[in-house]
Amino acid sequence: MKKIYLLLALALVQFYAFAQTGSIRGTVTVKGKPLEFATAALKGTQYGTTTNEQGVFEIKNIKYGTYQLIISAIGYRNITKSVTVSEAKFFQELTLQGEELENSLAEVVVTGTMKEVSKLESAVPVEIYTPVFFKRNPVPNLFESLQNINGIRPQLNCNVCNTGDIHINGLEGPYTMIMIDGMPIVSGLSTVYGLSGIPSALIERVEVVKGPASTLYGSEAVGGLINVITKKPSSAPLVSADVMGTSWSEFNTDLGVKYKVGEKAQSLFGLNYFNFQRPIDKNGDGFTDITLQNRISLFNKISFDRKDNRVFSIGGRYVYENRWGGQMQWTPKDRGSNEVYAESIYTKRWEVIGAYQLPIREKITFQFSANGHNQDSYYGTTPFAAQQYIGFGQFTWDKKIAEKHDLLVGTALRYTYYDDSTPATSLDNVNAPSKVVLPGIFAQDEISLSANHKLLLGLRYDYNSIHGSILTPRLNYKWTSADKKNVLRASFGNGYRVANVFTEDHAALTGARKVEFTEELKPERSWNGNLNYVRKFFLSNGSFVGLDATAFYTFFNNRIIPDYLTDPNKIIYSNLAGNAVSKGISLNIDFSLANGLKVMTGATAMDVFQREDDGAGNLVKMTQLLTEKFTGVWSVSYSFQQIGLSVDYTGNLYGPMKLPVLGPLDPRPEYSPWWSIQNIQLTKKFNNGLEIYGGVKNLLNFTPTKDAIARAFDPFDKGVTFDDNGQVVPTPNNPYALTFDPSYVYAPNQGIRAFAGVRYNLFK
């Protein structure tokens, strides 16, 4: 009987406890759309859950009391609301409007499949970076802003003029396609000079695809692509401004203005102006540490309102830049002389891009772009003049067939005209500009095998007017777990590239080396396999942890590799008699804690090499120049929301890379040291849209050694002795048999500096 009484007592206690609990139910939306996988948690308790596909959450069996309800999702501002669960409020129904901070979960991507799709559903892994990410380390151009993205490294190619390109997973700049709004606007000449001057006030986001994308985008998308997507005028601020200066006397201005054009069109105008006119020589080698620049970029984009929200937009950009680097005493009157060395570059560039959806029932869109690039340069006494014109147009048909097939079919035509003053565009000493016509057709089918399995098949055929037919297939597979917290993507594809010597290596035009071709260059071909795994952890206290791991392997045939080592006075171009490989693993880890701390960190370990025939039929492995085996990046941010103050600590770490030394007597190390660039920033936000920020860049004051420029004191090789074969002869004045050469470069020469700026955004 006692046992029965005890059981009854326990039942009464449980009933009483249950009777003293209630529930909270709510819906979370952003811009009117449900926010999936947001975390709803009661601060300081174990009560918590996540929102479903409709943005709905429900927390049950909550003890009576007053709590702080926290709604959080990576990429969005936290929502905090006081809620009371009591007998009078046994059940609460809430509707919460989230404030978007930066896209990460509910975002739409277009680069991987050339159509809008949520990042979660994309069969192609696409990384997204918004202005919030770039503001953590503000810089005056897109080239520098990519330095804190895992697996991407802006590589300087010259110590004097500071031009460079973008490496993805160890592959040089010519393997990276840069696009604006999906158009291949940045290529050839502008791969070196066109990455500057894109106004940051107009950037909506930057999408990155690592691995070949030639099936959709054709030549140059071999190592990966970077798509700069500009803002739609409808969602842009009425006025935006960002003005920044540094203790090195650098000055950068970004402006954006939205205005109407008639009743059915909105326009967005942007301006970027960068000025640096103070010669600085901290390392004492007699040369400017960084180039002096005067650059202005104008951008305007117009979007038209059309029936059924059909797309029609057109945009244009103009860039002018005057830059020079060289001996400190240089003036413009010394341009091209043999008395004072400098590299002086005038650049004029225009671009037009647009998209128009046909007024028919089917979703057929015409996209087009055109650009012209004119360059007038002197590298010491060596002139370099070049013109490049590219016209591009393509039709795409986006068609959903039944429930399982999502088809995209397209046809494209690209025309490239290129002419310069080097042997690259001459034939028997007669000028012969390069003219390439590249028509192509492509198709892809995204097949939904089931709710959790998706397969993407793609195939492209191009006909290059010089190199003939080129076929590029690809296959992608995606598996998603039932709770959508685990995603596995596997991809296999082919890429190709047709060489443009100017983009192969800027050192070809420094005036220190001659260009030599041993054969007619053939298109490069690559085969790539990627395996990507994403795991999301939603913690009950409102925190989030995300893991993103990738293994990659790329195999090249006919790879074009410039040879610096055979002759220190030449760069010799030829197709590799062998093969080349880029392989490695990368890992990204993101933390978004309920207390406001956000951490983004990543690391990539890779091995990039070529196997070359030694003439005896043996393949000899050689490490690729200027390519690190390890790179790491991080971004740590914390917000003091009560006072509107945030702190950002960003940085990167690079392992040793093989450097282009000038022969066996060169005393400079063959490998670079481990090095790191780290920055810290404070930002104060006000309620009226005003922000004030400032901090310190390159906290460790790391710079390369001052002997990075070989024989900087003799840039015209007046004290160098050559033999009858053009080889350098060691002499008492030149015991190491060196010539002037600025290509021994792996890190920027700019040391520690303070910066400060102000931002302002005015919305209607």
CSV table of C-alpha atoms in Angstrom, one decimal, residues 125 127 477-481 483-491 530-537 546-552 586-589:
chain,number,residue,atom,x,y,z
A,125,PRO,CA,29.9,24.7,-53.3
A,127,GLU,CA,31.4,30.7,-50.8
A,477,TYR,CA,26.5,15.3,-56.6
A,478,LYS,CA,24.9,16.7,-53.4
A,479,TRP,CA,23.6,14.8,-50.3
A,480,THR,CA,21.7,16.6,-47.6
A,481,SER,CA,20.7,15.0,-44.3
A,483,ASP,CA,17.7,17.8,-40.7
A,484,LYS,CA,19.7,19.8,-43.3
A,485,LYS,CA,22.6,20.1,-40.9
A,486,ASN,CA,24.9,17.9,-43.0
A,487,VAL,CA,25.7,18.5,-46.6
A,488,LEU,CA,28.1,16.5,-48.7
A,489,ARG,CA,29.1,17.6,-52.2
A,490,ALA,CA,31.3,15.8,-54.7
A,491,SER,CA,32.3,17.3,-58.0
A,530,ASN,CA,36.5,18.1,-55.2
A,531,LEU,CA,34.9,16.6,-52.1
A,532,ASN,CA,33.2,19.1,-49.8
A,533,TYR,CA,31.5,18.5,-46.4
A,534,VAL,CA,29.5,21.1,-44.4
A,535,ARG,CA,28.3,20.5,-40.9
A,536,LYS,CA,26.2,23.0,-38.9
A,537,PHE,CA,25.7,22.9,-35.1
A,546,GLY,CA,29.8,25.7,-38.8
A,547,LEU,CA,32.4,23.4,-40.3
A,548,ASP,CA,33.3,23.4,-44.0
A,549,ALA,CA,36.0,21.0,-45.2
A,550,THR,CA,37.2,20.4,-48.8
A,551,ALA,CA,39.7,18.0,-50.4
A,552,PHE,CA,40.8,18.9,-54.0
A,586,SER,CA,41.1,23.1,-46.6
A,587,LEU,CA,39.0,23.7,-43.5
A,588,ASN,CA,36.8,26.6,-42.5
A,589,ILE,CA,35.4,26.9,-39.0
